[in-house]
Amino acid sequence: NAGVMQNPRHLVRRRGQEARLRCSPMKGHSHVYWYRQLPEEGLKFMVYLQKENIIDESGMPKERFSAEFPKEGPSILRIQQVVRGDSAAYFCASSPTAAYQETQYFGPGTRLLVL
Amino acid sequence: AQSVTQLGSHVSVSEGALVLLRCNYSSSVPPYLFWYVQYPNQGLQLLLKYTTGATLVKGINGFEAEFKKSETSFHLTKPSAHMSDAAEYFCAVSKSGSARQLTFGSGTQLTVLP
């Protein structure tokens, strides 16, 4: 059973460009979570999605950031007009159910560098 | 709001020595507790978790953790450190309520000295 897949693994963008990060959950998982890890910090929750629905986006910045998880295809985290402060590692996790004690399985992350 | 505190951002132990990584949480309701390990440039891998039942939880790679409600702690231990244990370790908590997000501590970087 393949794990959570994320691509690209590394992404370089110039200020003002758009960044698109993709996440394919584990087979059979319909719950996806995005986290951001700034340098020297722990992971911070951004958004929780189920297929075609955003369930909790309380950790998402109000502007420039959006996420989707379409019926077909991977989940996408989109950052418009990137700034240097967006440089971070972005991790996607998935779980088979929404139970609070359920394990979240993490992908390898996308490391975004904004020049 | 719940929070997680990991005491000691860097811990160094000698190979073969006891590993003790500290985690304290604040939560108004019984939490679910997790320890994850992150190797350089990789994602997080679950070491162990506490949900209900036995308070001493055994995980992979010889790690274990004990949930102590009275101390609001979930410290991670391993009797004998291996060089391969060098990594960053994160404690995390989730609890029932409206959010299914994990709240992470700031992490502890473990160095194993030969």
PDB file of C-alpha atoms in Angstrom:
ATOM      1  CA  ASN A   1       0.000   0.000   0.000  1.00  0.00           C
ATOM      2  CA  ALA A   2       1.684   3.169  -1.184  1.00  0.00           C
ATOM      3  CA  GLY A   3       1.998   5.920   1.365  1.00  0.00           C
ATOM      4  CA  VAL A   4       0.932   9.515   1.077  1.00  0.00           C
ATOM      5  CA  MET A   5       2.452  11.043  -2.040  1.00  0.00           C
ATOM      6  CA  GLN A   6       3.382  14.678  -2.391  1.00  0.00           C
ATOM      7  CA  ASN A   7       4.815  16.491  -5.355  1.00  0.00           C
ATOM      8  CA  PRO A   8       6.896  18.279  -6.090  1.00  0.00           C
ATOM      9  CA  ARG A   9       9.326  17.523  -3.280  1.00  0.00           C
ATOM     10  CA  HIS A  10      11.092  20.831  -3.800  1.00  0.00           C
ATOM     11  CA  LEU A  11       9.671  23.961  -5.367  1.00  0.00           C
ATOM     12  CA  VAL A  12      11.391  27.269  -6.030  1.00  0.00           C
ATOM     13  CA  ARG A  13       9.330  30.333  -6.843  1.00  0.00           C
ATOM     14  CA  ARG A  14      10.056  34.030  -7.187  1.00  0.00           C
ATOM     15  CA  ARG A  15       8.049  36.545  -5.239  1.00  0.00           C
ATOM     16  CA  GLY A  16       4.666  37.132  -6.845  1.00  0.00           C
ATOM     17  CA  GLN A  17       4.432  33.754  -8.559  1.00  0.00           C
ATOM     18  CA  GLU A  18       1.968  31.002  -7.746  1.00  0.00           C
ATOM     19  CA  ALA A  19       2.800  27.743  -6.014  1.00  0.00           C
ATOM     20  CA  ARG A  20       0.728  24.575  -6.418  1.00  0.00           C
ATOM     21  CA  LEU A  21       1.374  21.692  -4.070  1.00  0.00           C
ATOM     22  CA  ARG A  22      -0.192  18.298  -4.681  1.00  0.00           C
ATOM     23  CA  CYS A  23      -1.082  15.530  -2.283  1.00  0.00           C
ATOM     24  CA  SER A  24      -2.383  12.044  -3.061  1.00  0.00           C
ATOM     25  CA  PRO A  25      -3.674  10.348   0.093  1.00  0.00           C
ATOM     26  CA  MET A  26      -3.164   6.720   0.931  1.00  0.00           C
ATOM     27  CA  LYS A  27      -5.494   4.328  -0.850  1.00  0.00           C
ATOM     28  CA  GLY A  28      -8.831   4.202   0.923  1.00  0.00           C
ATOM     29  CA  HIS A  29      -8.284   7.471   2.796  1.00  0.00           C
ATOM     30  CA  SER A  30     -10.772  10.234   2.164  1.00  0.00           C
ATOM     31  CA  HIS A  31      -9.616  12.699   4.844  1.00  0.00           C
ATOM     32  CA  VAL A  32      -6.729  15.040   4.055  1.00  0.00           C
ATOM     33  CA  TYR A  33      -4.930  17.536   6.274  1.00  0.00           C
ATOM     34  CA  TRP A  34      -2.336  20.163   5.368  1.00  0.00           C
ATOM     35  CA  TYR A  35       0.292  21.404   7.799  1.00  0.00           C
ATOM     36  CA  ARG A  36       3.077  23.969   7.466  1.00  0.00           C
ATOM     37  CA  GLN A  37       6.452  23.726   9.142  1.00  0.00           C
ATOM     38  CA  LEU A  38       8.449  26.925   9.365  1.00  0.00           C
ATOM     39  CA  PRO A  39      12.206  26.654   9.998  1.00  0.00           C
ATOM     40  CA  GLU A  40      13.020  25.582  13.561  1.00  0.00           C
ATOM     41  CA  GLU A  41       9.336  25.196  14.422  1.00  0.00           C
ATOM     42  CA  GLY A  42       6.804  22.435  14.805  1.00  0.00           C
ATOM     43  CA  LEU A  43       4.008  21.737  12.373  1.00  0.00           C
ATOM     44  CA  LYS A  44       1.019  24.055  12.314  1.00  0.00           C
ATOM     45  CA  PHE A  45      -2.375  22.928  11.081  1.00  0.00           C
ATOM     46  CA  MET A  46      -3.719  24.708   8.034  1.00  0.00           C
ATOM     47  CA  VAL A  47      -6.771  22.946   6.635  1.00  0.00           C
ATOM     48  CA  TYR A  48      -8.787  19.711   6.800  1.00  0.00           C
ATOM     49  CA  LEU A  49     -10.661  18.453   3.749  1.00  0.00           C
ATOM     50  CA  GLN A  50     -12.828  15.565   2.740  1.00  0.00           C
ATOM     51  CA  LYS A  51     -13.684  14.800  -0.859  1.00  0.00           C
ATOM     52  CA  GLU A  52     -15.112  17.984  -2.420  1.00  0.00           C
ATOM     53  CA  ASN A  53     -15.519  19.665   0.973  1.00  0.00           C
ATOM     54  CA  ILE A  54     -13.443  21.935   3.182  1.00  0.00           C
ATOM     55  CA  ILE A  55     -14.255  20.909   6.734  1.00  0.00           C
ATOM     56  CA  ASP A  56     -11.938  23.130   8.782  1.00  0.00           C
ATOM     57  CA  GLU A  57      -9.762  25.923   7.410  1.00  0.00           C
ATOM     58  CA  SER A  58      -9.141  27.676  10.699  1.00  0.00           C
ATOM     59  CA  GLY A  59      -5.357  27.549  10.214  1.00  0.00           C
ATOM     60  CA  MET A  60      -5.279  28.935   6.691  1.00  0.00           C
ATOM     61  CA  PRO A  61      -4.077  32.505   6.138  1.00  0.00           C
ATOM     62  CA  LYS A  62      -7.037  34.603   5.061  1.00  0.00           C
ATOM     63  CA  GLU A  63      -5.471  35.760   1.815  1.00  0.00           C
ATOM     64  CA  ARG A  64      -3.563  34.085  -1.025  1.00  0.00           C
ATOM     65  CA  PHE A  65      -3.994  30.525   0.278  1.00  0.00           C
ATOM     66  CA  SER A  66      -6.622  28.054  -0.908  1.00  0.00           C
ATOM     67  CA  ALA A  67      -7.091  24.301  -0.856  1.00  0.00           C
ATOM     68  CA  GLU A  68      -9.250  21.794  -2.637  1.00  0.00           C
ATOM     69  CA  PHE A  69      -9.800  18.044  -2.716  1.00  0.00           C
ATOM     70  CA  PRO A  70     -11.797  17.225  -5.840  1.00  0.00           C
ATOM     71  CA  LYS A  71     -13.820  14.104  -6.422  1.00  0.00           C
ATOM     72  CA  GLU A  72     -11.114  12.838  -8.740  1.00  0.00           C
ATOM     73  CA  GLY A  73      -7.435  13.563  -8.368  1.00  0.00           C
ATOM     74  CA  PRO A  74      -5.122  14.822  -5.659  1.00  0.00           C
ATOM     75  CA  SER A  75      -5.663  17.503  -3.078  1.00  0.00           C
ATOM     76  CA  ILE A  76      -4.136  20.834  -4.081  1.00  0.00           C
ATOM     77  CA  LEU A  77      -2.774  23.568  -1.836  1.00  0.00           C
ATOM     78  CA  ARG A  78      -2.464  26.769  -3.823  1.00  0.00           C
ATOM     79  CA  ILE A  79      -0.511  29.826  -2.784  1.00  0.00           C
ATOM     80  CA  GLN A  80      -0.952  32.915  -4.928  1.00  0.00           C
ATOM     81  CA  GLN A  81       1.526  35.775  -5.137  1.00  0.00           C
ATOM     82  CA  VAL A  82       4.063  34.060  -2.908  1.00  0.00           C
ATOM     83  CA  VAL A  83       6.205  36.084  -0.506  1.00  0.00           C
ATOM     84  CA  ARG A  84       9.459  35.149   1.206  1.00  0.00           C
ATOM     85  CA  GLY A  85       7.597  34.360   4.422  1.00  0.00           C
ATOM     86  CA  ASP A  86       5.837  31.495   2.631  1.00  0.00           C
ATOM     87  CA  SER A  87       9.141  29.587   2.465  1.00  0.00           C
ATOM     88  CA  ALA A  88       8.512  26.466   4.525  1.00  0.00           C
ATOM     89  CA  ALA A  89       7.910  22.750   4.354  1.00  0.00           C
ATOM     90  CA  TYR A  90       4.295  21.866   3.608  1.00  0.00           C
ATOM     91  CA  PHE A  91       3.114  18.458   4.741  1.00  0.00           C
ATOM     92  CA  CYS A  92       0.014  16.600   3.784  1.00  0.00           C
ATOM     93  CA  ALA A  93      -1.474  13.849   5.926  1.00  0.00           C
ATOM     94  CA  SER A  94      -4.374  11.487   5.375  1.00  0.00           C
ATOM     95  CA  SER A  95      -6.544   9.238   7.495  1.00  0.00           C
ATOM     96  CA  PRO A  96      -9.180   6.593   6.755  1.00  0.00           C
ATOM     97  CA  THR A  97     -11.750   8.017   9.146  1.00  0.00           C
ATOM     98  CA  ALA A  98     -12.445  11.263  10.945  1.00  0.00           C
ATOM     99  CA  ALA A  99     -12.093   9.750  14.413  1.00  0.00           C
ATOM    100  CA  TYR A 100     -10.090  11.943  16.776  1.00  0.00           C
ATOM    101  CA  GLN A 101      -7.865   9.061  17.800  1.00  0.00           C
ATOM    102  CA  GLU A 102      -7.201   8.080  14.216  1.00  0.00           C
ATOM    103  CA  THR A 103      -3.600   8.099  13.075  1.00  0.00           C
ATOM    104  CA  GLN A 104      -2.727  10.679  10.467  1.00  0.00           C
ATOM    105  CA  TYR A 105      -0.209   9.377   7.931  1.00  0.00           C
ATOM    106  CA  PHE A 106       2.180  11.983   6.604  1.00  0.00           C
ATOM    107  CA  GLY A 107       3.737  12.465   3.206  1.00  0.00           C
ATOM    108  CA  PRO A 108       7.371  13.454   2.650  1.00  0.00           C
ATOM    109  CA  GLY A 109       6.498  17.114   2.292  1.00  0.00           C
ATOM    110  CA  THR A 110       7.069  19.845  -0.283  1.00  0.00           C
ATOM    111  CA  ARG A 111       9.810  22.284   0.544  1.00  0.00           C
ATOM    112  CA  LEU A 112       8.956  25.673  -0.897  1.00  0.00           C
ATOM    113  CA  LEU A 113      11.644  28.283  -1.324  1.00  0.00           C
ATOM    114  CA  VAL A 114      10.619  31.778  -2.348  1.00  0.00           C
ATOM    115  CA  LEU A 115      13.391  33.901  -3.805  1.00  0.00           C
TER     116      LEU A 115
ATOM    117  CA  ALA B   1      -7.263  25.852  23.562  1.00  0.00           C
ATOM    118  CA  GLN B   2      -4.965  22.915  23.805  1.00  0.00           C
ATOM    119  CA  SER B   3      -1.202  23.202  23.683  1.00  0.00           C
ATOM    120  CA  VAL B   4       1.842  20.961  23.793  1.00  0.00           C
ATOM    121  CA  THR B   5       5.162  21.775  25.422  1.00  0.00           C
ATOM    122  CA  GLN B   6       8.312  19.846  24.685  1.00  0.00           C
ATOM    123  CA  LEU B   7      11.032  20.649  27.194  1.00  0.00           C
ATOM    124  CA  GLY B   8      14.438  20.788  25.596  1.00  0.00           C
ATOM    125  CA  SER B   9      14.715  21.617  21.920  1.00  0.00           C
ATOM    126  CA  HIS B  10      17.983  19.652  21.746  1.00  0.00           C
ATOM    127  CA  VAL B  11      18.877  16.497  23.663  1.00  0.00           C
ATOM    128  CA  SER B  12      22.168  14.619  23.383  1.00  0.00           C
ATOM    129  CA  VAL B  13      22.761  11.118  24.685  1.00  0.00           C
ATOM    130  CA  SER B  14      25.533   8.601  24.301  1.00  0.00           C
ATOM    131  CA  GLU B  15      24.933   5.441  22.324  1.00  0.00           C
ATOM    132  CA  GLY B  16      23.489   2.842  24.694  1.00  0.00           C
ATOM    133  CA  ALA B  17      22.208   5.420  27.180  1.00  0.00           C
ATOM    134  CA  LEU B  18      18.607   6.052  28.185  1.00  0.00           C
ATOM    135  CA  VAL B  19      16.596   8.366  25.968  1.00  0.00           C
ATOM    136  CA  LEU B  20      14.035  10.605  27.693  1.00  0.00           C
ATOM    137  CA  LEU B  21      12.111  13.186  25.692  1.00  0.00           C
ATOM    138  CA  ARG B  22       9.595  15.253  27.631  1.00  0.00           C
ATOM    139  CA  CYS B  23       6.114  16.273  26.580  1.00  0.00           C
ATOM    140  CA  ASN B  24       3.463  18.074  28.597  1.00  0.00           C
ATOM    141  CA  TYR B  25       0.035  19.006  27.342  1.00  0.00           C
ATOM    142  CA  SER B  26      -2.749  21.254  28.427  1.00  0.00           C
ATOM    143  CA  SER B  27      -6.240  20.137  27.688  1.00  0.00           C
ATOM    144  CA  SER B  28      -9.571  20.570  29.393  1.00  0.00           C
ATOM    145  CA  VAL B  29     -10.695  17.131  28.281  1.00  0.00           C
ATOM    146  CA  PRO B  30      -8.828  13.838  28.031  1.00  0.00           C
ATOM    147  CA  PRO B  31      -6.664  14.062  24.949  1.00  0.00           C
ATOM    148  CA  TYR B  32      -5.363  11.618  22.434  1.00  0.00           C
ATOM    149  CA  LEU B  33      -1.563  11.761  22.385  1.00  0.00           C
ATOM    150  CA  PHE B  34       0.933  10.945  19.663  1.00  0.00           C
ATOM    151  CA  TRP B  35       4.688  10.823  19.178  1.00  0.00           C
ATOM    152  CA  TYR B  36       6.070  11.217  15.675  1.00  0.00           C
ATOM    153  CA  VAL B  37       9.660  11.028  14.431  1.00  0.00           C
ATOM    154  CA  GLN B  38      11.039  13.039  11.521  1.00  0.00           C
ATOM    155  CA  TYR B  39      14.288  12.121   9.801  1.00  0.00           C
ATOM    156  CA  PRO B  40      16.067  14.806   7.767  1.00  0.00           C
ATOM    157  CA  ASN B  41      14.126  15.893   4.691  1.00  0.00           C
ATOM    158  CA  GLN B  42      11.432  13.309   5.282  1.00  0.00           C
ATOM    159  CA  GLY B  43       7.861  13.281   6.491  1.00  0.00           C
ATOM    160  CA  LEU B  44       6.663  12.308   9.938  1.00  0.00           C
ATOM    161  CA  GLN B  45       6.382   8.701  11.002  1.00  0.00           C
ATOM    162  CA  LEU B  46       4.180   7.604  13.880  1.00  0.00           C
ATOM    163  CA  LEU B  47       6.111   6.082  16.781  1.00  0.00           C
ATOM    164  CA  LEU B  48       3.187   5.438  19.113  1.00  0.00           C
ATOM    165  CA  LYS B  49      -0.108   6.828  20.326  1.00  0.00           C
ATOM    166  CA  TYR B  50      -2.305   6.824  23.409  1.00  0.00           C
ATOM    167  CA  THR B  51      -6.064   6.767  23.025  1.00  0.00           C
ATOM    168  CA  THR B  52      -7.616   4.888  25.929  1.00  0.00           C
ATOM    169  CA  GLY B  53      -6.798   1.946  28.159  1.00  0.00           C
ATOM    170  CA  ALA B  54      -3.301   1.056  29.301  1.00  0.00           C
ATOM    171  CA  THR B  55      -1.308   4.162  30.124  1.00  0.00           C
ATOM    172  CA  LEU B  56       2.038   2.644  29.119  1.00  0.00           C
ATOM    173  CA  VAL B  57       2.171   2.527  25.360  1.00  0.00           C
ATOM    174  CA  LYS B  58       4.775   0.623  23.382  1.00  0.00           C
ATOM    175  CA  GLY B  59       5.748   1.775  19.927  1.00  0.00           C
ATOM    176  CA  ILE B  60       8.136   0.963  17.132  1.00  0.00           C
ATOM    177  CA  ASN B  61      11.924   0.847  17.364  1.00  0.00           C
ATOM    178  CA  GLY B  62      11.878   0.100  21.097  1.00  0.00           C
ATOM    179  CA  PHE B  63      10.241   3.370  22.153  1.00  0.00           C
ATOM    180  CA  GLU B  64       7.519   3.641  24.758  1.00  0.00           C
ATOM    181  CA  ALA B  65       5.624   6.429  26.486  1.00  0.00           C
ATOM    182  CA  GLU B  66       3.515   6.692  29.609  1.00  0.00           C
ATOM    183  CA  PHE B  67       0.390   8.808  29.904  1.00  0.00           C
ATOM    184  CA  LYS B  68       0.230  10.427  33.334  1.00  0.00           C
ATOM    185  CA  LYS B  69      -2.988  12.342  33.720  1.00  0.00           C
ATOM    186  CA  SER B  70      -2.052  13.809  37.110  1.00  0.00           C
ATOM    187  CA  GLU B  71       1.107  15.302  35.619  1.00  0.00           C
ATOM    188  CA  THR B  72      -0.429  16.049  32.186  1.00  0.00           C
ATOM    189  CA  SER B  73       2.618  14.370  30.675  1.00  0.00           C
ATOM    190  CA  PHE B  74       3.405  11.897  27.927  1.00  0.00           C
ATOM    191  CA  HIS B  75       7.178  11.463  28.032  1.00  0.00           C
ATOM    192  CA  LEU B  76       8.928   9.289  25.449  1.00  0.00           C
ATOM    193  CA  THR B  77      11.623   6.837  26.535  1.00  0.00           C
ATOM    194  CA  LYS B  78      13.934   4.223  25.109  1.00  0.00           C
ATOM    195  CA  PRO B  79      16.253   2.169  27.336  1.00  0.00           C
ATOM    196  CA  SER B  80      19.240   2.151  25.006  1.00  0.00           C
ATOM    197  CA  ALA B  81      19.903   4.700  22.270  1.00  0.00           C
ATOM    198  CA  HIS B  82      21.126   3.695  18.818  1.00  0.00           C
ATOM    199  CA  MET B  83      22.862   5.939  16.332  1.00  0.00           C
ATOM    200  CA  SER B  84      19.879   5.468  14.020  1.00  0.00           C
ATOM    201  CA  ASP B  85      17.628   7.164  16.598  1.00  0.00           C
ATOM    202  CA  ALA B  86      19.121  10.561  15.759  1.00  0.00           C
ATOM    203  CA  ALA B  87      16.184  12.561  14.423  1.00  0.00           C
ATOM    204  CA  GLU B  88      13.617  15.148  15.442  1.00  0.00           C
ATOM    205  CA  TYR B  89      10.764  14.020  17.638  1.00  0.00           C
ATOM    206  CA  PHE B  90       7.367  15.672  17.862  1.00  0.00           C
ATOM    207  CA  CYS B  91       4.676  15.221  20.477  1.00  0.00           C
ATOM    208  CA  ALA B  92       1.131  15.965  19.307  1.00  0.00           C
ATOM    209  CA  VAL B  93      -2.349  16.026  20.766  1.00  0.00           C
ATOM    210  CA  SER B  94      -5.857  15.843  19.436  1.00  0.00           C
ATOM    211  CA  LYS B  95      -9.079  15.870  21.352  1.00  0.00           C
ATOM    212  CA  SER B  96     -12.736  15.413  20.729  1.00  0.00           C
ATOM    213  CA  GLY B  97     -14.560  18.526  19.754  1.00  0.00           C
ATOM    214  CA  SER B  98     -14.982  20.434  16.592  1.00  0.00           C
ATOM    215  CA  ALA B  99     -11.435  20.127  15.328  1.00  0.00           C
ATOM    216  CA  ARG B 100      -9.640  17.012  14.145  1.00  0.00           C
ATOM    217  CA  GLN B 101      -6.366  18.779  13.705  1.00  0.00           C
ATOM    218  CA  LEU B 102      -3.236  17.692  15.505  1.00  0.00           C
ATOM    219  CA  THR B 103      -1.540  20.283  17.697  1.00  0.00           C
ATOM    220  CA  PHE B 104       2.212  19.744  17.694  1.00  0.00           C
ATOM    221  CA  GLY B 105       4.952  20.667  20.096  1.00  0.00           C
ATOM    222  CA  SER B 106       7.953  22.531  18.768  1.00  0.00           C
ATOM    223  CA  GLY B 107      10.019  19.371  18.539  1.00  0.00           C
ATOM    224  CA  THR B 108      13.131  17.908  20.174  1.00  0.00           C
ATOM    225  CA  GLN B 109      16.231  17.226  18.129  1.00  0.00           C
ATOM    226  CA  LEU B 110      17.899  14.062  19.435  1.00  0.00           C
ATOM    227  CA  THR B 111      21.623  13.629  18.889  1.00  0.00           C
ATOM    228  CA  VAL B 112      23.248  10.269  19.652  1.00  0.00           C
ATOM    229  CA  LEU B 113      26.944  10.436  20.416  1.00  0.00           C
ATOM    230  CA  PRO B 114      29.248   7.494  19.686  1.00  0.00           C
TER     231      PRO B 114
END
